[in-house]
Tab-separated table of C-alpha atoms in Angstrom:
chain	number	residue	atom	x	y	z
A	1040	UNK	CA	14.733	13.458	2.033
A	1041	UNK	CA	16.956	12.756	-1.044
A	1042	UNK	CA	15.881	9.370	-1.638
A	1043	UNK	CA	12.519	9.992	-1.942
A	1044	UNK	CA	12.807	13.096	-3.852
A	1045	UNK	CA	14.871	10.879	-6.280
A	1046	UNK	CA	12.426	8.513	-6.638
A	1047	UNK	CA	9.543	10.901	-7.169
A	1048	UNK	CA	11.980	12.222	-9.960
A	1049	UNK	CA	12.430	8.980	-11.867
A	1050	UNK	CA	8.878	6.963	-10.876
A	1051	UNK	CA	6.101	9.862	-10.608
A	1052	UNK	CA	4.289	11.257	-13.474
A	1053	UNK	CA	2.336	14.491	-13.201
A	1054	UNK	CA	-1.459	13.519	-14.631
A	1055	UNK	CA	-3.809	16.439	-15.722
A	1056	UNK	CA	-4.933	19.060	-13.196
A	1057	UNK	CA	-1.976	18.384	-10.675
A	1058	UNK	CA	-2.144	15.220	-9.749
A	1059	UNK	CA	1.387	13.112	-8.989
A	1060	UNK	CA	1.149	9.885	-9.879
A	1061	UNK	CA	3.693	7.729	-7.429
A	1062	UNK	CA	1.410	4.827	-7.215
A	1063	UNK	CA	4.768	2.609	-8.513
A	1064	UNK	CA	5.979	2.728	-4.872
A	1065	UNK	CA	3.400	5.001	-2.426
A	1066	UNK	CA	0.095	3.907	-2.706
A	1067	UNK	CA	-0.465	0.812	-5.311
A	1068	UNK	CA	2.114	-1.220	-5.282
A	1069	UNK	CA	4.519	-0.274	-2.158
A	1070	UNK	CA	8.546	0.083	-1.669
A	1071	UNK	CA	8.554	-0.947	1.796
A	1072	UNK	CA	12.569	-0.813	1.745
A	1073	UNK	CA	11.619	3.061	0.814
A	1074	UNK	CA	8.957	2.934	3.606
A	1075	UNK	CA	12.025	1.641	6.303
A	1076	UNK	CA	14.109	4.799	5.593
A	1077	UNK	CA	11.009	7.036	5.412
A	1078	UNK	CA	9.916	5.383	8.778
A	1079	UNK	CA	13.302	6.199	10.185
A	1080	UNK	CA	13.472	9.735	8.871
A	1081	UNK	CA	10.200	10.677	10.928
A	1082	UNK	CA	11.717	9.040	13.898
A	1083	UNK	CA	14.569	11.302	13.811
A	1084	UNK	CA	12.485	14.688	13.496
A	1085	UNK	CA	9.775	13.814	16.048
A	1086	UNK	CA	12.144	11.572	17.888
A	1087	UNK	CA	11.416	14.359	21.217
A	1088	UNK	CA	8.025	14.318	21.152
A	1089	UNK	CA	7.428	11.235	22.964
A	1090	UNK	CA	4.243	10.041	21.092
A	1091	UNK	CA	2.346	7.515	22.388
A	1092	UNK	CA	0.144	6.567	19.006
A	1093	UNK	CA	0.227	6.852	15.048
A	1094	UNK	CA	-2.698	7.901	13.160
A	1095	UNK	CA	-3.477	7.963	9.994
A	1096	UNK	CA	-6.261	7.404	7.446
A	1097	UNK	CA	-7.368	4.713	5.169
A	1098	UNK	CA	-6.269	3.310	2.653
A	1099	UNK	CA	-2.673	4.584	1.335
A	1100	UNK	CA	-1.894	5.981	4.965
A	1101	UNK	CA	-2.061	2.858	6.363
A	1102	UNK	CA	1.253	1.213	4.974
A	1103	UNK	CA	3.261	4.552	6.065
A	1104	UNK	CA	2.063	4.366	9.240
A	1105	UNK	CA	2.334	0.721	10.419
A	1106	UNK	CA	6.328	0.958	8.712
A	1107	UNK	CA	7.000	3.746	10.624
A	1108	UNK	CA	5.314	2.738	14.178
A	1109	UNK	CA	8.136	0.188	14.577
A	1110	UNK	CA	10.890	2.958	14.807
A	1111	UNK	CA	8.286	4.841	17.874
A	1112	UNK	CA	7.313	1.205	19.043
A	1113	UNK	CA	3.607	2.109	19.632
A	1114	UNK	CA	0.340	1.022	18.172
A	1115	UNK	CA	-1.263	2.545	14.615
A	1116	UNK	CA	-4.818	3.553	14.456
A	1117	UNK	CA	-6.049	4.338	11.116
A	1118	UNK	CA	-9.561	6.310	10.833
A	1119	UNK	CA	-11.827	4.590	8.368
A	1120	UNK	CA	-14.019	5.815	5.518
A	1121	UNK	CA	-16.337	3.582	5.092
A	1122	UNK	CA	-19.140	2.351	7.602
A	1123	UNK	CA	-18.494	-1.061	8.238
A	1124	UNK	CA	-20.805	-3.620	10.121
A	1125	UNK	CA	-18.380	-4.391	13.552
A	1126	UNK	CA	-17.524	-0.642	14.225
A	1127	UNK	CA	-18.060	0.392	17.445
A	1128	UNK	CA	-21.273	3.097	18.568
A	1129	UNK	CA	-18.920	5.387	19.954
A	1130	UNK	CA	-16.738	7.059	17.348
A	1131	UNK	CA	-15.075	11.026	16.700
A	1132	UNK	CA	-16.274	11.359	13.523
A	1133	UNK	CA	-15.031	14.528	11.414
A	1134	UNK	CA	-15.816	15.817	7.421
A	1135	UNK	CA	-13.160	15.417	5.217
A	1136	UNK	CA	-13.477	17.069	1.723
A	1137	UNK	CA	-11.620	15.269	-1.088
A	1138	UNK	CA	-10.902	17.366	-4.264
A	1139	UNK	CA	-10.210	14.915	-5.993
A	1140	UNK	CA	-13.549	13.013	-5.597
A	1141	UNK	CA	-14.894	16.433	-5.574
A	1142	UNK	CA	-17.196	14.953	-2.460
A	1143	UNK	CA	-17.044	15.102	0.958
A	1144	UNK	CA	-16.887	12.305	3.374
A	1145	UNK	CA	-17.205	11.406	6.829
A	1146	UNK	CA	-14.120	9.804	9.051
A	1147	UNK	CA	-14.570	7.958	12.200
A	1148	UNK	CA	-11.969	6.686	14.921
A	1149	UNK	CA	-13.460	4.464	17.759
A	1150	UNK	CA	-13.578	6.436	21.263
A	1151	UNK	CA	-11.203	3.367	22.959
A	1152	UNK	CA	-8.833	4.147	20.575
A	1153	UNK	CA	-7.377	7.310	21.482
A	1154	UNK	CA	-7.548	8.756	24.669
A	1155	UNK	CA	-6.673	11.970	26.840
A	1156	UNK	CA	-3.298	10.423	28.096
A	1157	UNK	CA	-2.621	10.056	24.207
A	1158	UNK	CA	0.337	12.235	22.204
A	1159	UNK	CA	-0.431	11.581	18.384
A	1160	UNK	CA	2.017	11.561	15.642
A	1161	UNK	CA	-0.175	11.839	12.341
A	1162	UNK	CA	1.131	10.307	9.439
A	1163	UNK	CA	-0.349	10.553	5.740
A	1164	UNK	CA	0.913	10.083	2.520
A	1165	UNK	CA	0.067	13.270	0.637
A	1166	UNK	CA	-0.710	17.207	2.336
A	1167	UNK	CA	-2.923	19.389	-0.184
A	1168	UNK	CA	-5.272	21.468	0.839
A	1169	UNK	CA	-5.338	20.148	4.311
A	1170	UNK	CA	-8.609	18.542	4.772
A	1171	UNK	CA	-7.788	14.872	5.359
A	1172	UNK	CA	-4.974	16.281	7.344
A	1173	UNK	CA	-7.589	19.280	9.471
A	1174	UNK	CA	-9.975	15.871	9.977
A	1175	UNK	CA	-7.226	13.865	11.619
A	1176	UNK	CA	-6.808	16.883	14.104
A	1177	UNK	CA	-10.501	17.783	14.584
A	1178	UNK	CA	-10.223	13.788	15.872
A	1179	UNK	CA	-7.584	14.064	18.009
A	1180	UNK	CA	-8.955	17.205	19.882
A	1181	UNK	CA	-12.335	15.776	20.409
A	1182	UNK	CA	-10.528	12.983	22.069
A	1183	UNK	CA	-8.790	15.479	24.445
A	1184	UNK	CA	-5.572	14.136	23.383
A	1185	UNK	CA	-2.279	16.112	21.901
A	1186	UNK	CA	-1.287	16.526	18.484
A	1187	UNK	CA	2.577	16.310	18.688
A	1188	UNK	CA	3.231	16.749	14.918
A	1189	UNK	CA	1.871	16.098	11.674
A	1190	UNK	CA	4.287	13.748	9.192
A	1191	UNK	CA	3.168	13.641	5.417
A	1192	UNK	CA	5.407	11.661	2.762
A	1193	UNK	CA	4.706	14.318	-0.170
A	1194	UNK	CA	3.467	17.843	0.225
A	1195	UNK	CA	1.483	20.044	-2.537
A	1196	UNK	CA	3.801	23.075	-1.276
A	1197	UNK	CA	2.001	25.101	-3.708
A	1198	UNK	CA	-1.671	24.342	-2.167
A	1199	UNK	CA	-2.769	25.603	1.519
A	1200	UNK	CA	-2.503	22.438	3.781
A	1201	UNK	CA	0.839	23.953	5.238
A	1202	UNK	CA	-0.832	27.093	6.296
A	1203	UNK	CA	-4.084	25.152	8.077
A	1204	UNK	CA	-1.686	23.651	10.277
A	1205	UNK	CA	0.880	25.840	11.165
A	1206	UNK	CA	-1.607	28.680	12.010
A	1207	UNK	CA	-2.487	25.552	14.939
A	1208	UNK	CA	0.735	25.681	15.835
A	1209	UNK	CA	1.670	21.832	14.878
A	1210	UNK	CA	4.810	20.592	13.757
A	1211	UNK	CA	4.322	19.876	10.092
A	1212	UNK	CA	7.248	17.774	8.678
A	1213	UNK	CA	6.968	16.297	5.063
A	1214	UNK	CA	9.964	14.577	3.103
A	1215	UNK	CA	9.250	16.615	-0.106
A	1216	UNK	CA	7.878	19.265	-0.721
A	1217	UNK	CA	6.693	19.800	-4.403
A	1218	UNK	CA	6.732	23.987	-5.462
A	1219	UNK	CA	5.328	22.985	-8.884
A	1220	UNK	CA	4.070	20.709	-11.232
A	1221	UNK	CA	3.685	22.984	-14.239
A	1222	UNK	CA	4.067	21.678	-17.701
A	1223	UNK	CA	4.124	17.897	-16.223
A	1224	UNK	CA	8.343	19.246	-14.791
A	1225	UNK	CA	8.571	18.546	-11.008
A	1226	UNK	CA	10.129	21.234	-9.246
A	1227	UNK	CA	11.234	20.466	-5.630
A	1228	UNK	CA	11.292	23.235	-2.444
A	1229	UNK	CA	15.254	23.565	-2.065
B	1192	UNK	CA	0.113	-19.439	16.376
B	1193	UNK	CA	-0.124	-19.006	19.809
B	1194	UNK	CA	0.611	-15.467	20.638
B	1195	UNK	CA	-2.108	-14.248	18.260
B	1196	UNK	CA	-4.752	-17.105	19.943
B	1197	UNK	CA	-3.728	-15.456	23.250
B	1198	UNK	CA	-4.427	-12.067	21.844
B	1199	UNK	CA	-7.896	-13.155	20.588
B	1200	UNK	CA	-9.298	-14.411	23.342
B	1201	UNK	CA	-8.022	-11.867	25.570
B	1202	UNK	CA	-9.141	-9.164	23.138
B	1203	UNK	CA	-11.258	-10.246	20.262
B	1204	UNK	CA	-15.033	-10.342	20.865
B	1205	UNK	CA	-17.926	-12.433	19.111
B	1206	UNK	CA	-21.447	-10.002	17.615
B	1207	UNK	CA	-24.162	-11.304	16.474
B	1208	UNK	CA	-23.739	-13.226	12.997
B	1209	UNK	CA	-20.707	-14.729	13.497
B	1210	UNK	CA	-18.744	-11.735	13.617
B	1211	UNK	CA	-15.534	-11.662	15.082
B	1212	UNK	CA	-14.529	-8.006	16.382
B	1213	UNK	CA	-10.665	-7.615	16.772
B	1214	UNK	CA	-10.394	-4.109	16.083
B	1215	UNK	CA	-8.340	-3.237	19.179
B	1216	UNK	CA	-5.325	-5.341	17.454
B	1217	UNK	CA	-5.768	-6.679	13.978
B	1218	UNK	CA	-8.124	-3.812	11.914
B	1219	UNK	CA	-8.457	-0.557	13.083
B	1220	UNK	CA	-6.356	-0.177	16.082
B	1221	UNK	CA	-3.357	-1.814	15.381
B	1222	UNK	CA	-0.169	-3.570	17.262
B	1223	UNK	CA	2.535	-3.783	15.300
B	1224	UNK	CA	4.514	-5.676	17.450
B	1225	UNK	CA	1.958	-8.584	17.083
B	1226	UNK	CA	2.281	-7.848	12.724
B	1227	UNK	CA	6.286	-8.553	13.547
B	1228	UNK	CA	5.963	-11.314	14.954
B	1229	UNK	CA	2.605	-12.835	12.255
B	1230	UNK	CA	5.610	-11.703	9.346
B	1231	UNK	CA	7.863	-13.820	10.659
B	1232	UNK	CA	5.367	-16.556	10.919
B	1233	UNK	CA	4.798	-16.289	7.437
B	1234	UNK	CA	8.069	-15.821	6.569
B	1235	UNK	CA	8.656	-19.492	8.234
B	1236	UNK	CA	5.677	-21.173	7.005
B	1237	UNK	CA	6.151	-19.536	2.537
B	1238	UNK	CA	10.125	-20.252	3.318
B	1239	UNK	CA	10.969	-22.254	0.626
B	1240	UNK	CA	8.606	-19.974	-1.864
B	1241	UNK	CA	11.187	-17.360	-3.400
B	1242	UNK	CA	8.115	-15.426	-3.627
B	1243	UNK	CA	8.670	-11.895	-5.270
B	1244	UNK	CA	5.524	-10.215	-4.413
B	1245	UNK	CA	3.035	-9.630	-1.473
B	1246	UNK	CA	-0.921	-9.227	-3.005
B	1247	UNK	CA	-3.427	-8.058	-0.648
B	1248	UNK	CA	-6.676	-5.977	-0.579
B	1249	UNK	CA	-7.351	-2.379	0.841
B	1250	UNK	CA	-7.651	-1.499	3.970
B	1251	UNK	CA	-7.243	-3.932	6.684
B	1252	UNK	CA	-4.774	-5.999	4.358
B	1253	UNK	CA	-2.456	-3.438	4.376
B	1254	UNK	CA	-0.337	-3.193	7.380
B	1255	UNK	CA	-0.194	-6.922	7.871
B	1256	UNK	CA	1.154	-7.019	4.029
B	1257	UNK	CA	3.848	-4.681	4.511
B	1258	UNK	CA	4.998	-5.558	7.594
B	1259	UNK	CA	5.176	-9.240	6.424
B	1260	UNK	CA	7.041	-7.697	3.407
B	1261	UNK	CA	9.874	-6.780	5.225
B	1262	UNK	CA	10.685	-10.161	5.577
B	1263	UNK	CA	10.702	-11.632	2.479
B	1264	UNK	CA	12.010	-8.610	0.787
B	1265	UNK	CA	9.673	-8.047	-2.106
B	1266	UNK	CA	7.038	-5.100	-2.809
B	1267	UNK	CA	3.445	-4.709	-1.660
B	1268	UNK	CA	0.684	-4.643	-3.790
B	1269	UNK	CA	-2.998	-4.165	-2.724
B	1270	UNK	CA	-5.875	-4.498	-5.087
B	1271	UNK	CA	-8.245	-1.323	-4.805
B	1272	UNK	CA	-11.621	-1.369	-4.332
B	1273	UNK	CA	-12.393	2.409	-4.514
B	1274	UNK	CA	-11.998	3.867	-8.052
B	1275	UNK	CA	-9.545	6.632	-7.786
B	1276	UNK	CA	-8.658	9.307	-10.319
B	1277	UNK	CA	-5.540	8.654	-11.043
B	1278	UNK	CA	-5.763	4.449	-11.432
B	1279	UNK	CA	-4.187	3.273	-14.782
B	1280	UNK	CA	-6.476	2.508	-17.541
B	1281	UNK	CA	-5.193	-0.816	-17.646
B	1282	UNK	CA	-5.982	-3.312	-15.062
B	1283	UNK	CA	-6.871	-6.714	-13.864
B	1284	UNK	CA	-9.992	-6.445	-12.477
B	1285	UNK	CA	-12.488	-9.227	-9.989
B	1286	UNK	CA	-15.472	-9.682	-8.451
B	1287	UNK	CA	-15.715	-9.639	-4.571
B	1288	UNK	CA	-18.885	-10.720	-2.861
B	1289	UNK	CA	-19.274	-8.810	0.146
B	1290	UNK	CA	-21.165	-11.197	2.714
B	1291	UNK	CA	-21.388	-8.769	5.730
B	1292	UNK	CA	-22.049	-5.758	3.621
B	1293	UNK	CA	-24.062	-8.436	1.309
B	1294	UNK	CA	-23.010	-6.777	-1.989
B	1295	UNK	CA	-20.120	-7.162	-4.327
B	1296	UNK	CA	-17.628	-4.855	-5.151
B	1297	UNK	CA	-15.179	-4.558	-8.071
B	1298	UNK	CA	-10.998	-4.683	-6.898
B	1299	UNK	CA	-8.683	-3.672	-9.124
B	1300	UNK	CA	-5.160	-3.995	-9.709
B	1301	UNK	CA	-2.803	-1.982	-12.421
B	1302	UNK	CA	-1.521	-4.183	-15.230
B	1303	UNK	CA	2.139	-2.757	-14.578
B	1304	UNK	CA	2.437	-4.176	-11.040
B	1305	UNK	CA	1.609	-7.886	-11.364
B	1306	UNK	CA	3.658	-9.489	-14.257
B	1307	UNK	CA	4.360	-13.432	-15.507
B	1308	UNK	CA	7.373	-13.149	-13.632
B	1309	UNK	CA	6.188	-12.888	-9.935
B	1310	UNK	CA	5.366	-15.398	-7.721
B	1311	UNK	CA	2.645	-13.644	-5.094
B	1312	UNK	CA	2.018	-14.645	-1.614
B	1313	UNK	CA	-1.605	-13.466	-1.143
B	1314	UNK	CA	-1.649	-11.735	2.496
B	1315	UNK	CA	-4.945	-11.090	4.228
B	1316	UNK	CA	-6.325	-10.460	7.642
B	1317	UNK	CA	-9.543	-12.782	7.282
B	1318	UNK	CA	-10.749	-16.061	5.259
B	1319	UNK	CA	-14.610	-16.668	5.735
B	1320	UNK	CA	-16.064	-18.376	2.452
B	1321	UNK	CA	-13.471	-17.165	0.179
B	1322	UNK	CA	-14.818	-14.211	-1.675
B	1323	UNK	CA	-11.441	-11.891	-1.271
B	1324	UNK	CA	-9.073	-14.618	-1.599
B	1325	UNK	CA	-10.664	-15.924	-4.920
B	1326	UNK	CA	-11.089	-12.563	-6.559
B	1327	UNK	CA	-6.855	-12.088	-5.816
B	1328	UNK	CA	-6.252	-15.529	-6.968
B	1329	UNK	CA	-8.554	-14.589	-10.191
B	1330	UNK	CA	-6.104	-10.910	-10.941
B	1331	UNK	CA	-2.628	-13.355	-10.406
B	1332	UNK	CA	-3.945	-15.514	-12.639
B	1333	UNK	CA	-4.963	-13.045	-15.646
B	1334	UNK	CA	-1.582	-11.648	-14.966
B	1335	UNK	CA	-0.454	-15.477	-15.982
B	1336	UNK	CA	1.632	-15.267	-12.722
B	1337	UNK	CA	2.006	-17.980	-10.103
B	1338	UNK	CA	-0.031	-18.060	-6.736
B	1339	UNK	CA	2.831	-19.234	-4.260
B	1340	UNK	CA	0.386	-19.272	-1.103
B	1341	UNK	CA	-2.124	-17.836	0.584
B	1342	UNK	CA	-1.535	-16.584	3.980
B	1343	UNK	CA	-4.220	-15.192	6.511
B	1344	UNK	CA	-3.974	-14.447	10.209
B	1345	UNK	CA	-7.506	-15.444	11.039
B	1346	UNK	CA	-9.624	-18.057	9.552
B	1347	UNK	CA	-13.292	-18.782	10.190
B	1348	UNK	CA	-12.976	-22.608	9.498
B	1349	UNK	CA	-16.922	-23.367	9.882
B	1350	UNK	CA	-16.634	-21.440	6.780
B	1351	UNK	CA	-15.738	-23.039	2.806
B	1352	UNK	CA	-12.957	-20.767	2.403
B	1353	UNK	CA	-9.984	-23.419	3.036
B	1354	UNK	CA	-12.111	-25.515	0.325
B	1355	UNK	CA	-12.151	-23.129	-2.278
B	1356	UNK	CA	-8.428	-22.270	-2.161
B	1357	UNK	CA	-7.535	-26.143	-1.401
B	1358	UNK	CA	-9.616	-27.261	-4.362
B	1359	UNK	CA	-7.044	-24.431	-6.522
B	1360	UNK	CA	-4.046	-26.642	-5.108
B	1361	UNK	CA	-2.803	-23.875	-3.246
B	1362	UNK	CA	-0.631	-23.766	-0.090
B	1363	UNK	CA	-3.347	-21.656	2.757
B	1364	UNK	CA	-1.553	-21.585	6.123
B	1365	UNK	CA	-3.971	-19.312	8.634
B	1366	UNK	CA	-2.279	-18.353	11.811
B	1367	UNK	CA	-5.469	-19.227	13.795
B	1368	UNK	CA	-8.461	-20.846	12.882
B	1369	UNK	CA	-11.592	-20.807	14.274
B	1370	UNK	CA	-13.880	-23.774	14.877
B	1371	UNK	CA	-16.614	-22.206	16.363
B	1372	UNK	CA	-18.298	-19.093	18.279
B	1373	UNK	CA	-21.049	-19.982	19.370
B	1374	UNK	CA	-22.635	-18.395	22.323
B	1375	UNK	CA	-19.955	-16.077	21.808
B	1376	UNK	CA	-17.110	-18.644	23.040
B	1377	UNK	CA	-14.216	-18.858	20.763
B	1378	UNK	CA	-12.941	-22.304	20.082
B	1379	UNK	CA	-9.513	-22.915	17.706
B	1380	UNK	CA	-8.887	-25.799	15.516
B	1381	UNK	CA	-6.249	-28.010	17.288
């Protein structure tokens, strides 16, 4: 997606050990014009899968998603991190490791929330190593429900996440795909 | 607003300890065809604001912010509450008393994305005694920016939060307020 690619060009900064900086319009402060087209771009390469829910993961997820559920017209449901007091008993929980937190951490999604009639579009911001990404799944299959694809705004095409989700034979679709980051220079797949 | 009443009697559910529980809608399973229809409401009620800037809080803030965004045509900003690696080194920074997880938390936001320019409409899902609201209102004002309004979709009003933010001379417009739950039977304001 040109647009975005563009914009990763002229607003991200590469910090020490590979990390993009893009929080100018992904996941501090938000472009949600950017967000519209991003939204519409996932429409048009899942538009035959018929999905019936968006999920994603809190926090940064959660503005991609909610965008991009108005061009599918169904609900969001975003897994959360963090224990909170009014969560319901009965949750999928799965492990997520986060590199850069160097920690791992548990993600629940309330069992009313997806169900076996379910077909799940997941939607993230960034693909890595796959674990946030490999959680999301682990969620959807306990729920009995189909993955129909897996949408991510930025991939780390030089990291594994790719490979842990094509070998389960899921549509991966990201709008960029980075091949390097070396020497702070952003190099782009084709 | 009297879709989102509807919606919160039909769905929403009263815990123990005053706890409202509209996580099949509002915060964790979420209808985005409701959040079009709250944005708009907002949109109506901050008309006249020419505000340039949505401020809300991670994670529940988030989709109601940027779907609100869309019509008023500014950026999103949330305020972070999780320290991330990659945050800039500069930042505004407040104090957030946590009364259901009875602790407080530090939110951040980056010094780049709130300037003396912007006039913010502060977006969040709940007002209870104010804790949230007061620490955004605190990071606008070190930013010397101007607080245009406050707008929440659900508002305890047995609670001081409308006090706090009235006593700062501040427009608050909640989409529903709440008089009173008790015995689990949810009563509005007017």
């Amino acid at each position: 997606m040109e647009a975005l690619k563009s914009r990763i060009l002229s607003s991200g900064r590469v910090l020490e050990e590979r990390i993009l900086k893009v929080d100018s319009f992904l996941n501090h402060q938000i472009d949600v014009k950017l967000f519209n087209e991003i939204g519409k771009e996932f429409r048009r390469r899942f538009d035959k899968k018929r999905v019936t829910k968006i999920l994603t993961i809190e926090a940064s997820g959660i503005g991609i998603a909610c965008i991009t559920a108005q061009y599918f017209d169904v609900p969001v449901v975003f897994a959360k991190k963090h224990e909170g007091s009014n969560m319901d008993k009965e949750t999928y929980e799965a492990d997520v490791f986060s590199y850069t937190k160097n920690k791992s951490y548990k993600i629940r999604v309330s069992k009313n929330y997806i169900t076996s009639e379910d077909k799940v579009l997941i939607i993230d911001d960034f693909l890595a190593k796959g674990s946030a990404a490999s959680g999301l799944i682990d969620i959807v299959t306990q729920a009995n429900a189909e993955v129909v694809g897996v949408g991510i705004v930025i991939e780390k095409g030089f990291q594994e996440g790719r490979k842990i989700i094509e070998e389960k034979n899921i549509q991966l679709e990201s709008l960029a795909i980075i091949k390097s980051m070396e020497e702070g220079k952003i190099i782009f797949e084709n």
